C-alpha positions as MATLAB code, in Angstrom:
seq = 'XXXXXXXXXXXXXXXXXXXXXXXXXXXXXXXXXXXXXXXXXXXXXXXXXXXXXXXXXXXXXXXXXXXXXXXXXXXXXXXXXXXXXXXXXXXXXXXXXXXXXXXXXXXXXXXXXXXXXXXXXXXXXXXXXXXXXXXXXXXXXXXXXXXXXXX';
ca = [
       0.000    0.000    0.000;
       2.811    2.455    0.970;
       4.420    2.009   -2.669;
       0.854    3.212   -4.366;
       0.611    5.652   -1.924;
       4.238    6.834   -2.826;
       3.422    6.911   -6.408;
       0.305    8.708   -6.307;
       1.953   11.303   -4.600;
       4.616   11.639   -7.355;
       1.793   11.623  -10.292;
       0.323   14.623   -8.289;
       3.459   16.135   -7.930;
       3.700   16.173  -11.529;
       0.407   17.083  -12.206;
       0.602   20.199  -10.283;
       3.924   21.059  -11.597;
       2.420   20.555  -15.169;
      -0.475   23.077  -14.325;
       2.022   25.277  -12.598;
       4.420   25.390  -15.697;
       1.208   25.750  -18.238;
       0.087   29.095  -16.645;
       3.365   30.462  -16.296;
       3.903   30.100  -20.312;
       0.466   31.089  -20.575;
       1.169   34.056  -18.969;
       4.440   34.856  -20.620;
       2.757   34.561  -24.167;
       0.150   37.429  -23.746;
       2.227   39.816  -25.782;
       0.679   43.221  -27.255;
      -0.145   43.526  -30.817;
       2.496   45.448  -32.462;
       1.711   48.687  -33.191;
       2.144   49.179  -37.258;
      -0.620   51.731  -37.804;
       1.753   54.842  -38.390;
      -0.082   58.560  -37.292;
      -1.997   60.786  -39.030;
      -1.926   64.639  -38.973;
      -4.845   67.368  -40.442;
      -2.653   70.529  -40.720;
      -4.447   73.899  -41.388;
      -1.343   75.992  -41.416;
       1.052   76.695  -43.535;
      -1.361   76.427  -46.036;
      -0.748   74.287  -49.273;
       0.538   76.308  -52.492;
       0.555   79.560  -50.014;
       2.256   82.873  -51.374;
       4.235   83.874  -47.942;
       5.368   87.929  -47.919;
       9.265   88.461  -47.041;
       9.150   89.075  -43.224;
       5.853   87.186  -42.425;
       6.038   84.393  -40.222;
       5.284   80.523  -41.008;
       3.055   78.942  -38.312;
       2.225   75.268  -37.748;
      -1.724   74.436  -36.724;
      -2.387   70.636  -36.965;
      -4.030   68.046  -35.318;
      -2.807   64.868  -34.605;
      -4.094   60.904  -34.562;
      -2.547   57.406  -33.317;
      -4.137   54.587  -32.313;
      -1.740   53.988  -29.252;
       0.651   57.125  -28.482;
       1.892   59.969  -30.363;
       5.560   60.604  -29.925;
       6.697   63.864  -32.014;
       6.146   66.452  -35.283;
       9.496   67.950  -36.544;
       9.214   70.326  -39.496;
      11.560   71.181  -42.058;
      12.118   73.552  -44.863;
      13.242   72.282  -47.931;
      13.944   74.350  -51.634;
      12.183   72.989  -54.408;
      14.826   74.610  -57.239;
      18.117   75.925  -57.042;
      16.900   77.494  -60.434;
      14.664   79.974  -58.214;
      16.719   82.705  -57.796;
      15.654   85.605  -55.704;
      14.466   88.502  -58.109;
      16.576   91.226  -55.844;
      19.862   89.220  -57.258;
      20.547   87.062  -54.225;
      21.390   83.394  -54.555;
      21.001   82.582  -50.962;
      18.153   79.418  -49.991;
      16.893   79.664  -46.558;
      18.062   76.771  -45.069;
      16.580   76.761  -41.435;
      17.432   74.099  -38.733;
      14.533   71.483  -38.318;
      12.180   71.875  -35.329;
      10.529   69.745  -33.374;
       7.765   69.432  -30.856;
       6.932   67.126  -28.552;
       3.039   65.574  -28.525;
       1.359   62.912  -26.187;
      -1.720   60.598  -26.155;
      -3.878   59.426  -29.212;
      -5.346   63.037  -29.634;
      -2.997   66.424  -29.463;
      -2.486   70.007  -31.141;
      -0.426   72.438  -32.061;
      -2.751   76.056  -32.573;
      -0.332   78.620  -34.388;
       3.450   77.648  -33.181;
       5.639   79.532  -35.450;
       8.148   77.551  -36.875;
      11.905   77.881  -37.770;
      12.320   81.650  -37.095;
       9.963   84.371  -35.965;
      10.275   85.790  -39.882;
      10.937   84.483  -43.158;
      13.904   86.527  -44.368;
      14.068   88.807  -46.871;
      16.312   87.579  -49.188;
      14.793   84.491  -49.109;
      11.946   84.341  -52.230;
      11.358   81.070  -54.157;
       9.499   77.545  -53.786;
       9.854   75.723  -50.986;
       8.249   72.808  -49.282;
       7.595   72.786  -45.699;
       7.870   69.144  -44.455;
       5.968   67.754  -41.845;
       6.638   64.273  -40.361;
       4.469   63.056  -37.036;
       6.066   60.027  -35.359;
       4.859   57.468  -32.143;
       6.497   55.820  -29.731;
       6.376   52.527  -32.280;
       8.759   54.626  -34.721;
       5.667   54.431  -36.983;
       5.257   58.005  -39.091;
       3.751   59.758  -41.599;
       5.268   62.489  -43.888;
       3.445   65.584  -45.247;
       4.742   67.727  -48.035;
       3.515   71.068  -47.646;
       4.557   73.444  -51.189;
       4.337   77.019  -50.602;
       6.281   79.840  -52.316;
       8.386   82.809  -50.651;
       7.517   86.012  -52.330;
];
């Protein structure tokens, strides 16, 4: 009798290791979904093929979307043709550093941020393209090409 007792206790040793083991994996396998949907932005300023005066200002307005969590927006200004000379004789492209702002949760805004610096310069006239890329924390993004022209 004490052998069967012996080796019932080892199949329920087992047994209960087995279920043990099974819900620990269980557990472990419950990964997230990975987040592949990249963000989406509705931008109301700088307006698409815009005529911007010499010393106005460029402002970002935009909304932004992702199904999990935004990240960032960084802007940048980019010269459609070196062929665009400035009428006033200048060769110069404004070339200004890249900007970005910081957003959070599925939903955010940016009302009227002025972007790159607080005036366009004056030497500055030609076609551009203001370029507008929103980002989550997945590294998933979503580029906008915005063409306006410096006048």
């Amino acid at each position: 009798m004490r052998h069967n007792t012996n080796i019932m206790n080892i199949r329920v040793t087992v047994f209960l290791n087995l279920i043990f083991l099974s819900l620990v994996f269980a557990s472990c396998g419950k990964d997230e979904v990975e987040d592949t949907e990249a963000p989406t932005a509705s931008i109301s300023s700088p307006v698409e093929n815009r005529v911007y005066p010499m010393s106005s200002t460029l402002f970002l307005s935009a909304t932004f979307e992702d199904n999990k969590e935004l990240k960032e927006v960084t802007c940048s200004l980019r010269k459609v043709s070196e062929s665009n000379k400035s009428t006033m004789g200048w060769d110069e492209v404004w070339n200004p550093t890249p900007v970005t702002f910081p957003l959070s949760g599925t939903n955010d805004a940016i009302e009227s941020q002025w972007l790159f610096e607080e005036t366009i310069p004056s030497i500055m006239i030609g076609d551009y393209v203001v370029v507008v890329t929103v980002s989550d924390h997945s590294k998933n993004f979503t580029t906008y090409e915005i063409p306006i022209t410096i006048n």
